C-alpha positions as semicolon CSV with decimal commas, in nm:
position;residue;x (nm);y (nm);z (nm)
1;M;6,642;16,342;24,752
2;K;6,875;16,451;25,027
3;N;6,762;16,734;25,246
4;L;6,955;17,057;25,204
5;R;6,962;17,198;25,554
6;I;6,956;17,571;25,490
7;C;6,701;17,723;25,725
8;L;6,691;17,457;25,992
9;C;7,009;17,518;26,183
10;V;6,981;17,857;26,353
11;L;6,939;17,787;26,722
12;L;6,787;17,984;27,005
13;V;6,756;17,875;27,364
14;T;6,381;17,818;27,392
15;A;6,278;17,457;27,326
16;A;6,411;17,106;27,266
17;P;6,490;16,972;26,918
18;L;6,210;16,780;26,748
19;F;6,202;16,654;26,393
20;A;6,560;16,522;26,393
21;L;6,416;16,201;26,261
22;A;6,553;16,130;25,920
23;G;6,806;15,857;25,979
24;C;7,009;15,765;26,283
25;G;7,376;15,702;26,310
26;S;7,542;15,428;26,504
27;K;7,445;15,365;26,861
28;S;7,783;15,406;27,015
29;G;7,931;15,532;27,336
30;A;8,196;15,760;27,197
31;P;8,467;15,836;27,452
32;A;8,464;16,206;27,377
33;A;8,700;16,424;27,574
34;T;8,460;16,714;27,569
35;Q;8,086;16,713;27,547
36;P;7,974;16,828;27,201
37;K;7,730;17,109;27,151
38;N;7,373;17,020;27,081
39;N;7,260;17,059;26,719
40;A;6,904;17,053;26,612
41;A;6,993;16,918;26,279
42;A;7,194;16,632;26,412
43;S;7,045;16,288;26,360
44;T;7,290;16,066;26,546
45;P;7,145;15,966;26,882
46;P;7,367;16,072;27,172
47;T;7,487;15,808;27,413
48;S;7,580;15,805;27,775
49;T;7,919;15,956;27,704
50;N;7,828;16,167;27,402
51;T;7,510;16,353;27,483
52;P;7,330;16,680;27,419
53;T;7,391;16,963;27,660
54;P;7,125;17,007;27,927
55;T;7,026;17,337;27,764
56;A;6,755;17,267;27,509
57;T;6,722;17,447;27,179
58;I;6,472;17,542;26,915
59;S;6,539;17,564;26,544
60;T;6,426;17,854;26,331
61;A;6,068;17,944;26,421
62;D;6,007;17,591;26,542
63;S;6,102;17,466;26,194
64;L;6,121;17,092;26,212
65;A;6,205;17,115;26,577
66;T;5,996;16,956;26,844
67;D;5,993;16,884;27,209
68;G;6,071;16,540;27,342
69;A;6,196;16,392;27,016
70;A;6,296;16,031;27,042
71;P;6,596;15,876;26,873
72;T;6,453;15,667;26,593
73;D;6,589;15,314;26,574
74;A;6,378;15,002;26,531
75;A;6,595;14,810;26,775
76;A;6,600;15,080;27,042
77;P;6,401;15,034;27,364
78;T;6,096;15,254;27,399
79;A;6,041;15,504;27,678
80;T;5,720;15,646;27,820
81;P;5,545;15,810;27,523
82;F;5,486;16,184;27,519
83;S;5,181;16,323;27,340
84;Y;5,318;16,602;27,123
85;S;4,970;16,735;27,054
86;E;4,871;16,743;27,421
87;G;4,696;17,070;27,508
88;I;4,684;17,187;27,144
89;D;4,350;17,219;26,967
90;E;4,262;17,101;26,616
91;N;4,362;17,439;26,470
92;G;4,714;17,445;26,615
93;F;4,632;17,686;26,898
94;W;4,677;17,618;27,268
95;A;4,343;17,485;27,385
96;G;4,146;17,727;27,601
97;V;4,415;17,996;27,578
98;R;4,358;18,338;27,426
99;A;4,716;18,455;27,394
100;L;4,622;18,819;27,342
101;D;4,510;18,824;27,705
102;Y;4,865;18,742;27,816
103;V;5,088;18,931;27,574
104;D;5,134;19,308;27,549
105;M;5,117;19,355;27,173
106;F;5,404;19,534;27,006
107;A;5,496;19,674;26,664
108;Y;5,552;19,344;26,488
109;K;5,422;19,494;26,163
110;G;5,706;19,680;25,999
111;M;5,959;19,570;26,260
112;V;6,284;19,761;26,209
113;I;6,579;19,530;26,156
114;S;6,923;19,671;26,084
115;N;7,108;19,587;25,767
116;D;7,386;19,435;25,978
117;V;7,150;19,155;26,077
118;R;7,078;19,085;25,711
119;T;7,441;19,067;25,604
120;V;7,568;18,725;25,492
121;T;7,943;18,696;25,460
122;D;8,120;18,500;25,188
123;D;8,259;18,269;25,457
124;Q;7,908;18,192;25,583
125;L;7,792;18,115;25,230
126;Q;8,093;17,894;25,158
127;S;8,037;17,704;25,482
128;Q;7,679;17,635;25,370
129;I;7,800;17,520;25,029
130;N;8,059;17,291;25,187
131;S;7,794;17,140;25,414
132;M;7,569;17,075;25,116
133;L;7,846;16,913;24,914
134;D;7,939;16,698;25,214
135;S;7,585;16,564;25,221
136;Y;7,631;16,441;24,863
137;S;7,975;16,293;24,921
138;T;8,037;15,928;24,846
139;S;8,263;15,704;25,052
140;N;8,505;15,439;24,932
141;Q;8,612;15,178;25,185
142;I;8,990;15,140;25,183
143;T;9,134;14,830;25,346
144;D;9,480;14,788;25,189
145;R;9,687;15,053;25,366
146;A;9,769;15,170;25,716
147;V;9,577;15,444;25,893
148;A;9,740;15,787;25,874
149;D;9,684;16,112;26,061
150;G;9,381;16,292;25,919
151;D;9,212;15,975;25,797
152;T;8,845;15,910;25,858
153;V;8,811;15,556;25,986
154;N;8,521;15,331;26,078
155;I;8,587;15,152;26,406
156;D;8,424;14,936;26,670
157;Y;8,540;14,920;27,029
158;V;8,462;14,781;27,371
159;G;8,584;14,972;27,674
160;S;8,669;14,828;28,012
161;I;8,824;14,933;28,342
162;D;9,010;14,670;28,542
163;G;8,867;14,406;28,311
164;V;8,506;14,513;28,361
165;E;8,314;14,664;28,069
166;F;8,148;14,992;28,156
167;Q;7,823;15,144;28,042
168;G;7,839;15,355;27,728
169;G;8,190;15,240;27,638
170;S;8,102;15,027;27,337
171;T;7,985;15,077;26,980
172;Q;7,789;14,752;27,019
173;G;7,925;14,632;26,687
174;Q;7,746;14,900;26,489
175;G;8,056;15,097;26,395
176;T;8,127;15,467;26,422
177;E;8,324;15,701;26,196
178;V;8,591;15,925;26,342
179;T;8,853;16,150;26,188
180;I;9,198;16,143;26,343
181;G;9,308;16,491;26,440
182;V;8,952;16,625;26,414
183;T;8,720;16,408;26,622
184;S;8,768;16,473;26,993
185;Y;8,821;16,152;27,190
186;I;8,980;16,121;27,531
187;D;9,355;16,124;27,566
188;D;9,535;16,004;27,251
189;F;9,274;15,740;27,170
190;L;9,263;15,797;26,795
191;Q;9,632;15,864;26,749
192;Q;9,700;15,510;26,870
193;L;9,530;15,379;26,556
194;I;9,788;15,538;26,326
195;G;10,004;15,280;26,150
196;H;9,755;14,997;26,190
197;K;9,558;14,851;25,901
198;P;9,187;14,777;25,860
199;G;9,106;14,435;25,996
200;E;9,347;14,474;26,289
201;T;9,235;14,490;26,650
202;V;9,423;14,744;26,859
203;N;9,440;14,767;27,238
204;V;9,397;15,137;27,303
205;N;9,498;15,248;27,652
206;V;9,376;15,584;27,777
207;T;9,314;15,774;28,098
208;F;8,988;15,958;28,148
209;P;9,031;16,325;28,244
210;A;9,000;16,403;28,613
211;D;8,703;16,630;28,537
212;Y;8,531;16,387;28,302
213;Q;8,153;16,434;28,288
214;Q;8,085;16,079;28,407
215;T;8,224;16,099;28,755
216;D;8,249;15,722;28,794
217;L;8,502;15,720;28,508
218;A;8,692;16,038;28,592
219;G;9,066;15,989;28,632
220;K;9,056;15,615;28,564
221;D;9,267;15,412;28,322
222;A;9,068;15,229;28,058
223;L;9,129;14,978;27,782
224;F;8,940;15,001;27,455
225;V;8,973;14,693;27,240
226;T;8,930;14,856;26,901
227;K;8,878;14,699;26,562
228;I;8,955;14,908;26,255
229;N;8,688;14,824;26,000
230;Y;8,800;15,042;25,711
231;I;8,936;15,380;25,610
232;A;8,659;15,595;25,465
233;D;8,780;15,787;25,161
234;K;8,514;16,051;25,111
235;V;8,481;16,197;24,764
236;K;8,309;16,535;24,752
237;P;8,133;16,615;24,424
238;E;8,248;16,903;24,210
239;L;8,020;17,204;24,222
240;T;7,902;17,260;23,865
241;D;7,586;17,373;23,691
242;E;7,524;17,010;23,599
243;F;7,546;16,902;23,964
244;V;7,305;17,175;24,074
245;N;7,056;17,100;23,798
246;T;7,063;16,726;23,867
247;N;7,041;16,734;24,244
248;L;6,876;17,059;24,348
249;A;6,648;17,175;24,068
250;S;6,345;16,965;24,156
251;R;6,330;17,088;24,513
252;Y;6,472;17,439;24,499
253;G;6,437;17,537;24,135
254;W;6,809;17,604;24,104
255;T;6,968;17,501;23,775
256;T;7,301;17,685;23,796
257;V;7,568;17,749;24,057
258;A;7,490;18,120;24,047
259;Q;7,122;18,055;24,122
260;M;7,215;17,821;24,404
261;K;7,444;18,079;24,564
262;D;7,177;18,350;24,538
263;G;6,919;18,115;24,689
264;M;7,145;18,005;24,972
265;R;7,240;18,363;25,051
266;A;6,874;18,460;25,068
267;E;6,793;18,170;25,300
268;L;7,089;18,245;25,527
269;Q;6,975;18,605;25,542
270;K;6,626;18,492;25,635
271;E;6,773;18,269;25,906
272;A;6,959;18,561;26,057
273;I;6,646;18,775;26,057
274;Q;6,441;18,499;26,213
275;Q;6,698;18,453;26,485
276;Y;6,690;18,825;26,551
277;I;6,309;18,815;26,578
278;Q;6,315;18,525;26,820
279;Q;6,570;18,701;27,038
280;Y;6,361;19,018;27,016
281;F;6,066;18,822;27,150
282;A;6,272;18,709;27,448
283;D;6,425;19,049;27,524
284;N;6,157;19,303;27,437
285;V;5,808;19,156;27,444
286;T;5,617;19,169;27,771
287;V;5,431;18,854;27,868
288;K;5,217;18,929;28,171
289;S;5,190;18,565;28,272
290;V;5,217;18,220;28,120
291;P;4,936;17,963;28,150
292;D;5,031;17,651;28,342
293;T;4,932;17,448;28,035
294;L;5,230;17,577;27,839
295;I;5,476;17,551;28,126
296;N;5,372;17,194;28,200
297;Y;5,397;17,109;27,832
298;K;5,754;17,238;27,819
299;V;5,852;17,048;28,134
300;N;5,688;16,724;28,028
301;S;5,834;16,743;27,679
302;M;6,181;16,801;27,822
303;I;6,150;16,501;28,051
304;A;6,027;16,288;27,760
305;Y;6,326;16,406;27,556
306;Y;6,571;16,273;27,811
307;Q;6,363;15,963;27,884
308;N;6,387;15,865;27,521
309;Y;6,764;15,907;27,514
310;A;6,796;15,714;27,838
311;A;6,583;15,432;27,696
312;Y;6,791;15,431;27,379
313;N;7,094;15,362;27,593
314;G;6,918;15,104;27,808
315;V;6,940;15,300;28,132
316;T;6,690;15,470;28,361
317;L;6,628;15,841;28,333
318;E;6,789;15,897;28,673
319;E;7,102;15,705;28,568
320;F;7,123;15,900;28,245
321;L;7,089;16,238;28,415
322;S;7,335;16,150;28,688
323;G;7,597;16,001;28,458
324;N;7,590;16,277;28,199
325;F;7,490;16,598;28,372
326;G;7,541;16,532;28,740
327;Y;7,173;16,583;28,820
328;T;7,066;16,383;29,124
329;S;6,694;16,393;29,042
330;V;6,441;16,487;28,779
331;D;6,345;16,783;28,999
332;Q;6,700;16,914;28,966
333;L;6,675;16,882;28,586
334;I;6,352;17,081;28,593
335;E;6,497;17,352;28,815
336;A;6,813;17,383;28,604
337;N;6,603;17,438;28,291
338;K;6,333;17,654;28,446
339;T;6,424;17,970;28,255
340;T;6,470;17,782;27,928
341;N;6,126;17,623;27,956
342;E;5,965;17,953;28,052
343;N;6,122;18,121;27,748
344;G;5,997;17,840;27,527
345;A;5,646;17,876;27,664
346;K;5,659;18,254;27,613
347;Y;5,773;18,204;27,254
348;Y;5,472;17,984;27,184
349;L;5,243;18,237;27,350
350;I;5,380;18,535;27,156
351;C;5,350;18,353;26,824
352;Q;4,990;18,261;26,901
353;A;4,907;18,617;27,005
354;I;5,031;18,746;26,670
355;A;4,843;18,469;26,488
356;E;4,527;18,571;26,673
357;D;4,583;18,935;26,584
358;L;4,635;18,845;26,217
359;K;4,342;18,600;26,229
360;Y;4,569;18,331;26,090
361;S;4,477;17,967;26,044
362;V;4,653;17,666;25,895
363;S;4,514;17,504;25,582
364;D;4,597;17,172;25,421
365;A;4,788;17,367;25,159
366;D;4,994;17,538;25,432
367;L;5,090;17,200;25,574
368;T;5,181;17,060;25,234
369;N;5,388;17,365;25,145
370;Y;5,568;17,359;25,479
371;F;5,669;16,995;25,453
372;T;5,764;17,031;25,089
373;K;5,998;17,315;25,181
374;Y;6,151;17,183;25,500
375;V;6,134;16,806;25,456
376;G;6,137;16,768;25,079
377;S;5,796;16,603;25,047
378;G;5,443;16,728;25,087
379;D;5,337;16,394;25,231
380;Y;5,330;16,453;25,606
381;S;5,120;16,147;25,695
382;S;5,400;15,972;25,885
383;Y;5,465;16,288;26,089
384;E;5,097;16,326;26,159
385;Q;5,083;15,970;26,287
386;Q;5,378;16,023;26,520
387;Y;5,315;16,379;26,640
388;G;4,948;16,443;26,578
389;L;4,791;16,699;26,346
390;P;4,745;16,965;26,619
391;Y;5,119;16,980;26,683
392;L;5,201;16,997;26,313
393;K;4,960;17,287;26,277
394;L;5,123;17,461;26,573
395;V;5,463;17,433;26,402
396;V;5,329;17,567;26,073
397;L;5,132;17,843;26,244
398;D;5,443;17,966;26,425
399;Q;5,638;17,962;26,100
400;K;5,366;18,163;25,925
401;V;5,393;18,424;26,199
402;I;5,770;18,451;26,165
403;D;5,744;18,460;25,786
404;Y;5,499;18,749;25,812
405;I;5,731;18,950;26,033
406;V;6,030;18,879;25,808
407;D;5,843;18,969;25,490
408;N;5,712;19,293;25,641
409;S;6,027;19,404;25,821
410;V;6,194;19,735;25,751
411;V;6,567;19,787;25,693
412;S;6,722;20,051;25,916
């Protein structure tokens, strides 16, 4: 069953993405002209020229989002491991921390949230539907015609400057899919493929922008020897009651298009409310101080996050940070993300304070229900092995807190 990403994509600037684990795309150094935005739902590992922004994010109420998540690929090098459950007790609370001592409690019961926050437009709903249908699309490999503008093509390439291959400039034979006129590559890279057929190898000549993020490539002429593997003809399924009943009923209980739309609208509304709550925490809740345990956790998890991406690309952390973000040291990375990490630590602290006030705990049933909803299966054993039960309980505990606030909110 494919995961329908409904309530996992609202982002706030508090923590780094975590459970982006289900499947990795090609390990390729895409010559993107502009650095893409980070997406917690994205599963393709970034490379040295196509990387997440230095600003970390958190998905809705920590839903399937962790700190220090590693790209998952059996062939990828491993970096220094980070213990996701470090400093968290067996109940999902921060060990030795009574959050109510640090947080000035506020009126989280019956929180007033305006109707504007709850409004879901038809365009937002249609975008969600399109995303869902895209996830069920099939792809036919076309090899008997020339590439045209707008085509999605699977390509491999090796980049070089003055005859010398450079780091991050190759797909390493694993292929990557791009759409001409949509995917942003440097210069007119993709347009040079138009008119050529699958099976051909094209010498693509480009010039890196003068302000390119990798300063050692900025302004230089490069050659990408590019093989066109095939044209990907994606076929999106038709949205019918039969499609919904076949593909979505077992997980969501939807059997008709009308039920699906109502369900999606409700989830999008809940997302918007959760985002409002998280921002409210940041803007309106007073945290008198933050224990060093939480700050250190945020810093260490951030470093592990970038270490794992550096290892995936076969470079040191320092090389990765310098080449992609211009940071000259890990200390500079830490300083640049100081506020982000502090906000993430405060978010954890506020959620725990509310959980303490409500006398919440996390049961086995809570864990099963959470993973059934957000991952599609109540079997969380593989996640427990990788992240540890304390961290999983922390994630579920935070979600229970947000769910409580949402369910008890008042419309203004």
